[in-house]
């Protein structure tokens, strides 16, 4: 394996500029700690912004900085103050951050910040591309760089790309409000492996790609542009051993300590937490003079309006509570607006009887896990918000709705009065979990999954990847080739409405090459109506099998009809009509040989519920009258059971007597062709199990394959 590249908005170092000297100090973060455990087996380089605006450094200083970073296996990305203002404070923190934390009213969508976001993602790409080798591995981090996987994929098809999203992925209802929803999703889909903290975020992401990009998911896999992308939950852990030092130095306090530590952020629910504490004080005067809330707020994103306003609000509320409940000898809240190095958090964690972590939304929240690790005696109690990702692993905490201030007050009381045995029982269970799922486990399991990823393997397919090599010898020898194509999903990408799938100039050109250059016979065998096929291809000497072979037009123009009358048609139509009324987005296509019920445009969860019901109703009818029910791509077809594509291709091959047959299709209905033409070069377009021998991923890939065959000299030579 080649080099591993970690790419994040910030490099894990702070730059100190004093007169002529530049010094770099490592800043400890979860990711940097986790990576220590892989460094020996896997060398890596880190790419990111060094934390200082480019214009603050002369050309010479920038060069020195680059060299110093180079010595630490890091590559700095130059960003100007304007880049930072528009990309970081702008699109990342004024659009993506509030939306992802469900603060719609704070979400701004400004074209200039989006332009900067695109430009900076491109800048990261430009910096890294000079260092990359095709078989390297790249791990991109977080919402500031959602476009980067796509940029990397376009330039380096064989690169292994992982992406981890550290914040919540919002539900479809919110994500769909982003003007750039498609670009962001397509950007992420450049990755091979996309990780989130929880299954809820995986579910939200999957629901966005299935609805917005109309991709078909298979469990945790997405087939996309000839690749398969894995999406899964990797809950981030901490380095537990880092938090288990200095236990003996805890100063005993005469108060019961309630601790709260956050970055200044509206997502952290600090005002609500203060109201919760106030509710506790109001309801429990017996605790006055006996408790103390240590409220530590680390400065963050200063000079952004909403953050400045929040700071004022917190200060007012702290003053109000201290003024109302405090006395000359007791202050209910100690408030500190400053950040501490992580080592200094330790004694705070260790002396806290209650840890109050009540964010309104939080991707994970490592502070909650750090408290559990630090409070080794098991006597502390964690109060944790249900809407923090960490709550899914730390279910023994006292879980609260962070908006319910009365419940927060009650939980504080419960925590302070919880018997020691119960505190220890809960602590032990959580400790066990965070020790096992620590940050080293997180890093290695993500990287291991990424390394396992291969670019040409479809875990759901029993077919092999169709390469021209598999058929080139037979094709080169052939004098009478026959090409049999399904239409929708094979010669034309599937469209939301069947009427929109009009043949492209590229398709006509391909047919022309086959007919003229190679004098090939061509058959289009489709579920579409024969009339429709004739309107598109009637001017060409092709076999046109409509309605799965109910009608067959030969190249010389003569036609044959097969099949019987459809006694069930009226009943099926009536049933499907009822479902159509209940399923917005569905439509019924009436054909000579049957009825198709399309649901491509329907809400996927609704389809999951209704589909079984529709099939059951149709099956009941089928027990009384001969009909065939087939499942296609987002379509249920009811048709004459005596007609299928297998019969059509038998007729066609018997008529054209080919010495080389290539047959391609994407749908369930095409399986009859594959199983009938056992000696043909059969190609399944798409993913999943098939009777075909080979597969390609999509229509584009199928055309690429045909183009390689077209390198053969013309049949006239
Ligand atoms: C994101 C997501 C997700 C050090 N000094 C202070 C302080 N630290 C350390 C803590 C902890 C870390 O910073 C804060 O971790 P969080 O998990 O709370 O969140 P963020 O860094 O804001 O950001 C979050 C995380 O990524 C990891 O994926 O869990 O949901 O938003 O290690 O020891 N923290 C605070 N004040 C200090 O003075 N608050």
XYZ file of C-alpha atoms and ligand atoms in Angstrom:
756
model
C 0.000 0.000 0.000
C 1.208 3.524 -0.744
C 1.216 6.579 1.503
C -1.728 7.491 3.738
C -2.839 11.136 3.515
C -4.955 12.688 6.252
C -6.722 15.805 5.054
C -8.540 18.141 7.404
C -9.370 21.816 7.519
C -6.722 22.461 10.214
C -3.317 20.895 10.692
C -2.833 19.523 14.221
C -0.234 22.190 15.052
C -0.409 25.797 16.124
C 1.994 28.246 14.492
C 3.812 30.753 16.695
C 5.395 33.676 14.940
C 7.890 35.704 16.946
C 10.079 38.221 15.207
C 11.961 36.073 12.709
C 11.303 32.692 14.195
C 8.446 30.349 13.529
C 7.674 27.534 15.926
C 5.120 24.758 15.581
C 3.396 23.281 18.602
C 1.405 20.076 18.224
C -2.208 20.433 19.272
C -3.717 17.269 20.638
C -6.995 16.215 19.113
C -8.883 12.943 18.949
C -7.829 12.177 15.410
C -4.120 12.922 15.986
C -4.141 10.655 19.045
C -5.922 7.859 17.200
C -3.434 8.003 14.358
C -0.496 7.449 16.690
C -1.518 3.830 16.858
C -1.226 3.350 13.103
C 1.936 5.379 12.528
C 4.271 2.424 12.964
C 2.494 0.163 10.535
C 1.356 2.916 8.222
C 3.323 6.129 7.670
C 1.119 9.127 6.945
C 1.256 12.764 5.980
C -1.226 15.413 7.101
C -2.580 18.143 4.822
C -4.462 21.188 6.112
C -4.547 24.892 6.811
C -1.782 25.930 9.228
C -4.064 28.356 11.092
C -2.421 31.568 9.911
C -3.565 33.734 6.990
C -1.187 33.494 4.059
C -0.774 37.269 3.748
C 0.570 37.489 7.286
C 3.723 35.739 6.113
C 6.333 36.916 3.635
C 7.366 34.617 0.802
C 10.439 33.658 2.803
C 8.454 32.942 5.964
C 5.984 30.789 4.057
C 8.903 28.784 2.628
C 10.328 28.284 6.124
C 6.906 27.266 7.384
C 6.542 24.742 4.569
C 9.927 23.260 5.404
C 9.130 23.008 9.082
C 5.846 21.300 8.332
C 7.585 19.050 5.860
C 9.905 17.876 8.647
C 6.791 16.945 10.627
C 5.195 15.026 7.736
C 2.651 17.770 7.119
C 1.740 19.884 4.116
C 0.265 23.361 4.703
C -2.510 24.664 2.446
C -2.260 28.458 1.970
C -5.519 30.295 2.724
C -5.995 34.062 2.838
C -8.061 35.864 5.468
C -10.756 36.313 2.837
C -10.791 32.556 2.149
C -11.202 31.911 5.862
C -13.966 34.475 6.187
C -15.981 33.178 3.267
C -15.237 29.459 3.229
C -14.728 28.647 6.918
C -16.745 31.293 8.755
C -18.992 31.552 5.699
C -20.253 28.413 3.969
C -18.930 25.892 6.524
C -20.037 27.644 9.701
C -22.846 29.887 8.563
C -24.557 27.340 6.256
C -23.517 23.719 6.834
C -22.962 23.887 10.596
C -26.314 25.446 11.595
C -28.292 23.341 9.118
C -26.634 20.114 10.274
C -27.448 21.013 13.876
C -31.085 21.790 12.984
C -30.818 25.581 13.317
C -32.675 26.504 10.193
C -33.226 30.107 11.246
C -29.461 30.613 11.532
C -28.686 29.001 8.170
C -27.573 31.571 5.612
C -27.156 30.682 1.966
C -24.996 33.239 0.189
C -23.628 32.625 -3.325
C -20.271 34.223 -2.475
C -19.608 31.840 0.430
C -20.448 28.840 -1.751
C -18.020 30.097 -4.409
C -15.324 30.381 -1.751
C -16.133 26.885 -0.429
C -15.703 25.445 -3.934
C -12.505 27.422 -4.479
C -10.932 26.314 -1.200
C -11.847 22.656 -1.757
C -10.151 23.022 -5.140
C -7.130 24.656 -3.462
C -6.764 21.636 -1.182
C -6.950 19.425 -4.250
C -4.327 21.488 -6.105
C -1.932 21.252 -3.159
C -2.295 17.537 -2.604
C -2.385 16.417 -6.241
C 1.342 17.053 -6.671
C 2.139 14.658 -3.862
C -0.253 11.808 -4.653
C 0.596 8.484 -6.257
C -2.276 6.582 -7.926
C -2.391 3.829 -5.291
C -2.151 5.990 -2.203
C -4.887 6.180 0.421
C -6.563 9.427 1.392
C -8.731 10.063 4.455
C -10.661 13.330 4.223
C -12.216 14.828 7.349
C -15.364 16.746 7.895
C -17.905 19.145 6.500
C -15.405 21.799 5.420
C -14.160 19.464 2.657
C -17.232 17.715 1.301
C -16.306 18.403 -2.329
C -12.753 17.114 -2.044
C -13.462 13.357 -2.449
C -15.160 14.082 -5.795
C -12.284 16.231 -7.033
C -9.772 13.562 -6.058
C -11.793 10.761 -7.652
C -12.029 12.537 -11.020
C -8.265 12.939 -11.162
C -7.212 9.647 -9.532
C -9.644 6.809 -10.340
C -7.686 4.153 -8.468
C -7.064 6.149 -5.289
C -8.571 4.743 -2.084
C -10.597 7.573 -0.600
C -12.237 7.599 2.819
C -14.334 10.414 4.248
C -15.468 10.908 7.827
C -18.210 13.354 8.798
C -17.736 14.559 12.388
C -21.010 16.455 12.764
C -24.601 15.228 12.457
C -25.895 14.499 8.967
C -29.325 16.136 8.930
C -32.545 14.534 7.811
C -33.616 14.750 4.167
C -36.238 17.384 5.034
C -33.472 19.764 6.089
C -30.727 18.759 3.692
C -33.028 19.242 0.709
C -33.183 22.957 1.576
C -29.542 23.440 0.653
C -29.230 25.071 -2.746
C -26.104 22.985 -3.394
C -27.510 19.665 -2.147
C -26.547 17.716 -5.279
C -23.027 19.101 -5.549
C -22.324 18.255 -1.904
C -23.638 14.697 -2.221
C -21.786 14.124 -5.478
C -18.641 15.458 -3.820
C -18.921 12.949 -0.972
C -19.647 10.113 -3.397
C -16.101 10.433 -4.732
C -15.134 8.431 -1.620
C -15.040 4.624 -1.369
C -15.965 4.650 2.297
C -18.103 7.296 4.002
C -18.249 7.205 7.789
C -20.558 8.800 10.348
C -20.693 8.612 14.135
C -24.123 6.936 14.325
C -26.572 4.856 12.282
C -29.052 7.712 12.415
C -26.680 9.841 10.356
C -26.063 6.909 7.976
C -29.826 6.598 7.558
C -30.224 10.326 6.879
C -27.410 10.296 4.339
C -28.821 7.235 2.579
C -32.242 8.805 2.504
C -30.756 11.936 0.877
C -28.870 10.065 -1.846
C -31.821 7.813 -2.659
C -34.226 10.735 -2.861
C -32.070 13.534 -4.274
C -29.803 11.520 -6.585
C -32.200 8.584 -6.982
C -29.497 6.034 -6.287
C -30.483 2.510 -5.317
C -28.980 1.463 -2.025
C -28.203 -2.121 -1.093
C -27.880 -2.335 2.689
C -24.753 -0.249 3.349
C -23.630 -0.031 -0.252
C -24.332 2.460 -3.004
C -23.605 1.633 -6.639
C -22.380 4.866 -8.209
C -20.487 5.619 -11.417
C -19.029 2.160 -11.898
C -17.982 1.960 -8.261
C -19.454 0.725 -5.042
C -19.426 3.023 -2.057
C -19.696 1.762 1.496
C -21.491 3.933 4.041
C -21.324 2.939 7.694
C -21.222 4.105 11.305
C -17.871 4.393 13.072
C -18.532 5.965 16.500
C -15.418 7.889 17.436
C -13.798 7.028 20.756
C -11.143 8.560 22.991
C -7.767 7.436 24.277
C -9.001 6.240 27.660
C -5.503 5.850 29.129
C -4.823 9.573 28.554
C -7.567 10.401 31.041
C -6.510 8.047 33.785
C -3.649 9.965 35.319
C -3.367 12.103 38.419
C -6.297 10.509 40.231
C -4.662 11.114 43.608
C -4.343 14.839 43.214
C -8.071 15.599 43.354
C -8.788 18.421 45.772
C -11.768 17.684 47.967
C -14.428 20.344 47.676
C -16.974 21.301 50.285
C -19.519 21.611 47.484
C -21.058 19.044 45.236
C -19.537 19.964 41.880
C -21.614 20.016 38.723
C -19.382 20.493 35.697
C -20.192 21.847 32.257
C -17.507 22.239 29.541
C -18.256 23.365 25.998
C -17.067 25.471 23.145
C -19.202 28.572 22.828
C -21.823 27.360 20.379
C -25.582 27.646 20.051
C -25.733 23.889 19.358
C -24.448 23.157 22.863
C -27.670 24.210 24.625
C -25.934 26.326 27.284
C -28.844 28.746 27.979
C -31.256 25.800 28.310
C -28.770 24.107 30.660
C -28.702 27.233 32.836
C -32.501 27.245 32.933
C -32.356 23.587 33.967
C -29.977 24.452 36.789
C -32.247 27.312 37.809
C -35.209 24.934 37.890
C -33.183 22.598 40.148
C -32.329 25.483 42.514
C -35.941 26.659 42.572
C -37.279 23.189 43.390
C -34.564 22.146 45.830
C -33.703 24.880 48.322
C -32.141 22.151 50.496
C -29.191 22.174 48.072
C -28.586 25.917 48.289
C -25.086 26.548 49.573
C -24.154 22.931 48.883
C -23.714 22.769 45.115
C -21.661 24.591 42.601
C -21.984 24.659 38.843
C -18.616 25.135 37.145
C -19.578 26.511 33.779
C -16.599 26.536 31.434
C -17.116 27.993 28.004
C -14.233 27.934 25.540
C -14.127 30.910 23.137
C -14.941 29.863 19.593
C -15.788 31.478 16.239
C -15.480 34.900 17.816
C -16.885 37.873 15.934
C -19.644 35.879 14.302
C -22.855 37.672 15.261
C -24.763 34.667 16.537
C -21.824 33.649 18.762
C -21.373 37.154 20.211
C -25.096 37.292 21.010
C -24.960 33.881 22.657
C -22.052 34.985 24.863
C -24.042 37.980 26.086
C -27.079 35.788 26.735
C -25.047 33.304 28.812
C -23.410 36.096 30.811
C -26.807 37.651 31.563
C -28.289 34.354 32.676
C -25.295 33.502 34.901
C -25.501 36.942 36.550
C -29.254 36.559 36.999
C -28.993 33.142 38.706
C -26.071 34.201 40.897
C -27.908 37.407 41.803
C -31.152 35.629 42.602
C -29.933 32.548 44.492
C -26.416 33.459 45.665
C -25.401 34.769 49.055
C -22.321 36.412 50.555
C -20.846 32.999 51.235
C -22.105 31.053 48.196
C -22.070 31.559 44.465
C -24.245 29.009 42.611
C -22.252 29.321 39.343
C -18.564 29.774 38.677
C -18.307 30.937 35.125
C -15.082 30.870 33.138
C -14.918 32.066 29.538
C -11.613 30.532 28.544
C -10.204 27.401 26.978
C -7.960 24.977 28.788
C -5.316 22.619 27.510
C -6.712 19.110 27.654
C -4.415 18.151 30.567
C -5.981 20.893 32.674
C -9.441 19.468 32.097
C -8.450 16.316 33.955
C -8.691 17.613 37.565
C -11.968 19.268 36.633
C -13.418 16.003 35.345
C -12.052 14.063 38.300
C -13.552 16.361 40.914
C -16.974 16.642 39.304
C -19.832 14.775 41.012
C -22.094 15.453 38.090
C -21.145 16.135 34.488
C -23.787 18.066 32.619
C -23.586 17.523 28.832
C -26.796 18.711 27.237
C -26.157 19.835 23.650
C -29.234 20.470 21.510
C -27.400 18.508 18.788
C -23.903 17.080 18.729
C -22.255 14.761 16.214
C -20.729 12.705 19.022
C -19.440 14.736 22.028
C -16.132 13.462 23.303
C -16.314 15.440 26.556
C -18.955 12.991 27.832
C -16.646 10.022 27.160
C -13.641 11.819 28.639
C -15.533 12.393 31.880
C -16.349 8.699 32.208
C -12.712 7.785 31.562
C -11.368 10.361 34.025
C -13.783 9.579 36.859
C -12.199 6.188 37.528
C -13.701 5.676 40.975
C -17.094 5.390 39.288
C -18.746 7.760 41.710
C -19.643 10.506 39.255
C -22.873 10.742 37.284
C -23.161 11.787 33.661
C -26.266 13.680 32.533
C -26.366 13.445 28.776
C -28.554 14.819 26.063
C -30.525 12.302 23.970
C -29.564 14.305 20.877
C -25.785 13.880 21.278
C -24.342 11.061 19.159
C -22.623 9.767 22.330
C -25.997 8.940 23.899
C -26.285 5.868 21.662
C -23.258 4.306 23.354
C -23.636 5.855 26.809
C -27.159 4.729 27.523
C -26.450 4.263 31.247
C -26.072 8.030 31.631
C -29.107 9.968 32.868
C -30.491 10.810 29.452
C -32.464 14.037 29.034
C -34.241 16.016 26.384
C -32.005 19.123 26.233
C -34.996 21.386 25.579
C -36.848 20.165 28.665
C -35.412 22.422 31.339
C -37.579 20.902 34.086
C -36.236 17.450 33.182
C -32.657 18.784 33.332
C -33.385 20.183 36.810
C -34.871 16.857 37.887
C -31.887 14.931 36.437
C -29.491 17.110 38.462
C -31.405 16.215 41.596
C -31.490 12.517 40.646
C -27.766 12.537 39.947
C -26.932 14.146 43.283
C -29.046 11.643 45.179
C -28.244 8.477 43.207
C -26.933 5.707 45.524
C -23.247 4.932 45.100
C -23.844 1.315 44.023
C -26.061 2.521 41.197
C -23.542 5.195 40.150
C -20.804 2.588 39.999
C -22.953 0.092 38.102
C -23.733 2.627 35.419
C -20.149 3.859 35.251
C -18.745 0.361 34.889
C -20.989 -0.455 31.936
C -20.029 2.754 30.126
C -16.362 2.401 30.977
C -16.267 -1.085 29.494
C -17.722 0.192 26.252
C -15.486 3.244 25.809
C -12.394 1.214 26.691
C -13.133 -1.276 23.935
C -14.368 1.209 21.328
C -11.514 3.641 21.902
C -9.961 6.046 19.407
C -7.370 3.486 18.285
C -10.165 1.063 17.492
C -11.959 3.837 15.596
C -8.914 4.737 13.476
C -7.858 1.198 12.718
C -11.359 -0.078 11.958
C -12.020 2.782 9.524
C -8.679 2.374 7.771
C -9.022 -1.404 7.697
C -12.426 -1.153 5.997
C -10.983 1.335 3.528
C -8.051 -0.925 2.689
C -10.403 -3.856 2.128
C -12.294 -1.856 -0.436
C -11.709 -2.925 -3.998
C -12.819 -0.994 -6.993
C -14.071 -3.770 -9.182
C -15.876 -6.057 -6.818
C -19.629 -5.994 -6.398
C -20.460 -8.007 -3.271
C -23.967 -8.622 -4.590
C -22.941 -9.822 -7.998
C -22.277 -13.363 -9.160
C -21.088 -12.119 -12.565
C -17.589 -11.057 -13.525
C -16.695 -7.592 -14.676
C -17.131 -7.345 -18.457
C -13.806 -6.476 -19.979
C -13.339 -6.411 -23.756
C -10.720 -9.183 -23.350
C -13.460 -11.679 -22.512
C -15.043 -11.358 -25.952
C -12.476 -9.789 -28.242
C -11.228 -13.038 -29.847
C -14.745 -14.197 -30.788
C -15.687 -10.708 -31.945
C -12.577 -10.381 -34.134
C -13.385 -13.677 -35.878
C -17.080 -13.038 -36.345
C -18.632 -12.380 -39.733
C -22.298 -12.397 -38.731
C -22.615 -10.694 -35.392
C -25.906 -10.120 -33.597
C -26.354 -7.465 -30.927
C -29.455 -7.703 -28.728
C -30.216 -4.754 -26.508
C -32.816 -3.964 -23.940
C -33.609 -0.233 -24.168
C -34.282 1.515 -20.802
C -31.346 1.217 -18.434
C -29.184 -0.375 -21.139
C -29.112 1.977 -24.127
C -30.487 4.955 -22.223
C -30.113 5.846 -18.520
C -33.366 5.371 -16.599
C -35.421 8.531 -16.388
C -37.973 9.578 -13.765
C -40.625 9.592 -16.517
C -40.463 6.917 -19.260
C -41.376 9.551 -21.895
C -38.162 11.416 -21.162
C -35.871 8.578 -22.265
C -35.521 9.743 -25.884
C -32.685 8.092 -27.899
C -29.504 10.147 -27.879
C -27.392 11.061 -30.934
C -24.638 8.902 -29.407
C -26.980 5.907 -29.503
C -27.925 6.458 -33.167
C -24.246 6.802 -33.970
C -23.466 3.507 -32.240
C -26.253 1.712 -34.141
C -24.987 3.214 -37.374
C -21.462 1.925 -36.744
C -22.752 -1.582 -36.033
C -24.974 -1.623 -39.098
C -22.628 -0.069 -41.616
C -19.135 -0.835 -40.437
C -19.767 -4.361 -39.144
C -22.973 -5.286 -41.002
C -24.263 -6.535 -37.687
C -27.825 -7.597 -36.997
C -29.331 -5.574 -34.190
C -32.378 -6.283 -32.049
C -33.978 -3.971 -29.557
C -36.055 -6.050 -27.175
C -38.014 -3.873 -24.839
C -40.981 -3.740 -22.522
C -42.008 -0.610 -24.401
C -44.800 -0.553 -26.887
C -43.916 -1.672 -30.435
C -45.284 1.615 -31.812
C -42.955 3.617 -29.610
C -39.963 1.560 -30.759
C -40.941 2.066 -34.389
C -41.248 5.814 -33.929
C -37.642 5.905 -32.700
C -35.967 3.165 -34.733
C -38.462 2.294 -37.494
C -36.255 3.916 -40.159
C -33.398 1.509 -39.393
C -33.242 -2.197 -40.446
C -33.453 -3.595 -36.900
C -35.421 -6.288 -35.141
C -37.829 -4.418 -32.879
C -39.480 -6.534 -30.206
C -42.120 -4.526 -28.321
C -43.984 -5.416 -25.128
C -41.388 -8.035 -24.199
C -41.826 -9.735 -27.572
C -45.581 -9.526 -28.071
C -44.860 -7.749 -31.317
C -41.812 -8.397 -33.475
C -40.842 -6.294 -36.463
C -38.147 -7.828 -38.631
C -35.392 -5.778 -40.372
C -37.184 -6.148 -43.721
C -40.295 -4.540 -42.222
C -42.633 -7.518 -41.858
C -44.301 -7.975 -38.478
C -45.486 -10.809 -36.274
C -47.781 -10.732 -33.277
C -47.852 -13.239 -30.426
C -49.815 -13.873 -27.287
C -53.403 -14.065 -26.217
C -56.025 -11.598 -25.061
C -55.673 -10.136 -21.576
C -58.877 -10.998 -19.652
C -57.481 -9.544 -16.398
C -56.590 -6.135 -17.792
C -59.627 -4.225 -16.502
C -59.315 -5.608 -12.969
C -55.582 -4.933 -12.745
C -56.108 -1.413 -14.021
C -58.748 -0.752 -11.377
C -56.499 -2.077 -8.581
C -53.451 -0.143 -9.715
C -55.514 3.009 -10.154
C -56.401 2.853 -6.448
C -52.744 2.531 -5.479
C -51.824 5.350 -7.815
C -54.227 7.628 -5.927
C -52.500 6.703 -2.645
C -48.958 7.021 -3.989
C -48.103 10.487 -5.258
C -45.465 10.254 -7.991
C -46.576 6.862 -9.325
C -47.929 6.395 -12.833
C -49.604 3.703 -14.884
C -48.450 2.814 -18.370
C -50.970 0.885 -20.445
C -49.464 -1.240 -23.176
C -50.746 -3.683 -25.724
C -49.257 -6.614 -23.796
C -49.930 -5.525 -20.248
C -49.775 -2.809 -17.645
C -46.775 -1.216 -15.975
C -46.973 0.554 -12.634
C -43.999 2.945 -12.258
C -42.992 4.233 -8.845
C -39.555 5.762 -9.510
C -40.767 9.200 -8.427
C -42.349 8.006 -5.191
C -41.030 8.533 -1.711
C -38.876 5.386 -1.064
C -40.182 4.663 2.456
C -43.761 4.793 1.219
C -42.862 2.330 -1.571
C -41.292 -0.014 0.985
C -44.588 -0.088 2.872
C -47.000 -0.257 -0.075
C -45.140 -2.526 -2.499
C -45.800 -5.713 -0.556
C -49.460 -4.794 -0.404
C -49.720 -4.212 -4.172
C -47.956 -7.494 -4.933
C -50.172 -9.374 -2.519
C -53.338 -7.974 -4.130
C -52.083 -8.803 -7.618
C -51.030 -12.311 -6.549
C -54.561 -12.910 -5.238
C -55.959 -11.969 -8.642
C -53.344 -14.122 -10.368
C -54.640 -17.217 -8.617
C -57.865 -16.768 -10.619
C -56.596 -15.695 -14.025
C -53.396 -16.378 -16.019
C -51.113 -13.407 -15.775
C -47.470 -12.765 -14.965
C -46.246 -10.261 -12.380
C -42.719 -8.986 -12.850
C -40.585 -6.631 -10.799
C -38.392 -4.286 -12.809
C -36.418 -1.201 -11.835
C -38.963 0.764 -9.802
C -41.753 -0.766 -11.837
C -44.236 -3.598 -11.385
C -45.331 -5.130 -14.659
C -48.354 -7.317 -15.196
C -48.262 -9.148 -18.501
C -49.285 -12.086 -20.593
C -47.481 -15.162 -19.129
C -47.029 -16.725 -22.551
C -44.855 -13.826 -23.667
C -41.354 -13.039 -22.455
C -38.126 -11.743 -23.872
C -36.637 -15.254 -23.959
C -39.159 -16.314 -26.623
C -38.458 -13.150 -28.625
C -34.688 -13.693 -28.695
C -35.130 -17.344 -29.673
C -37.067 -16.180 -32.760
C -34.521 -13.493 -33.540
C -31.486 -15.786 -33.334
C -33.275 -18.479 -35.362
C -33.855 -15.864 -38.062
C -30.459 -14.144 -38.109
C -28.204 -17.199 -37.445
C -25.315 -15.265 -35.910
C -21.745 -16.451 -35.305
C -21.340 -13.982 -32.407
C -24.112 -12.814 -30.066
C -23.880 -10.064 -27.525
C -26.963 -9.536 -25.384
C -27.315 -6.789 -22.810
C -29.989 -5.764 -20.340
C -30.413 -4.248 -16.919
C -33.758 -5.487 -15.724
C -35.451 -8.513 -14.242
C -37.302 -8.990 -17.540
C -33.938 -9.323 -19.338
C -32.994 -12.372 -17.313
C -35.153 -14.472 -19.681
C -32.843 -13.429 -22.553
C -29.718 -14.305 -20.568
C -31.009 -17.712 -19.527
C -32.193 -18.509 -23.064
C -28.994 -17.457 -24.868
C -26.542 -19.516 -22.825
C -23.759 -19.304 -25.420
C -24.020 -15.544 -25.914
C -21.808 -12.877 -24.426
C -24.417 -11.746 -21.956
C -23.943 -8.527 -20.052
C -25.924 -7.307 -17.079
C -25.915 -3.512 -16.899
C -25.974 -2.635 -13.198
C -25.414 -4.428 -9.938
C -26.930 -7.465 -8.285
C -27.394 -11.100 -9.149
C -28.008 -12.108 -12.751
C -28.019 -15.022 -15.205
C -25.684 -12.965 -17.390
C -22.025 -13.943 -17.600
C -20.659 -10.448 -17.162
C -21.628 -7.078 -15.779
C -20.852 -3.421 -16.352
C -21.950 -0.749 -13.916
C -24.109 1.514 -16.015
C -25.120 2.698 -19.475
C -22.007 4.834 -19.856
C -19.752 1.891 -19.031
C -21.641 -0.255 -21.533
C -21.052 2.294 -24.302
C -17.376 2.459 -23.337
C -17.155 -1.314 -23.725
C -18.790 -1.167 -27.176
C -16.390 1.581 -28.195
C -13.454 -0.693 -27.465
C -15.006 -3.346 -29.733
C -15.273 -0.691 -32.439
C -11.510 -0.643 -32.752
C -11.886 -3.720 -34.982
C -11.545 -3.031 -38.661
C -14.647 -2.669 -40.757
C -16.300 -5.803 -42.169
C -15.838 -4.357 -45.672
C -12.052 -4.644 -45.433
C -16.687 17.796 16.508
C -18.181 17.528 16.653
C -17.566 15.351 17.712
C -9.647 20.784 25.186
N -9.790 21.934 25.844
C -11.076 22.247 25.841
C -11.747 21.236 25.150
N -10.810 20.347 24.760
C -11.028 19.098 24.016
C -11.883 18.100 24.790
C -12.421 17.224 23.668
C -12.523 18.195 22.503
O -11.764 19.344 22.824
C -13.961 18.604 22.240
O -14.596 17.522 21.657
P -16.132 17.482 21.235
O -16.485 16.090 20.878
O -16.924 18.030 22.343
O -16.393 18.401 19.961
P -15.752 19.307 18.789
O -14.279 19.252 18.817
O -16.366 20.607 18.914
O -16.233 18.794 17.322
C -18.403 16.609 17.847
C -16.113 15.684 17.443
O -15.968 16.559 16.332
C -15.309 14.439 17.132
O -15.763 13.836 15.963
O -17.642 14.621 18.910
O -19.757 16.281 17.943
O -18.893 18.731 16.813
O -11.513 16.213 23.350
O -11.077 17.427 25.720
N -13.094 21.271 24.968
C -13.762 22.333 25.483
N -13.142 23.336 26.172
C -11.823 23.326 26.375
O -11.264 24.233 26.997
N -15.095 22.390 25.297
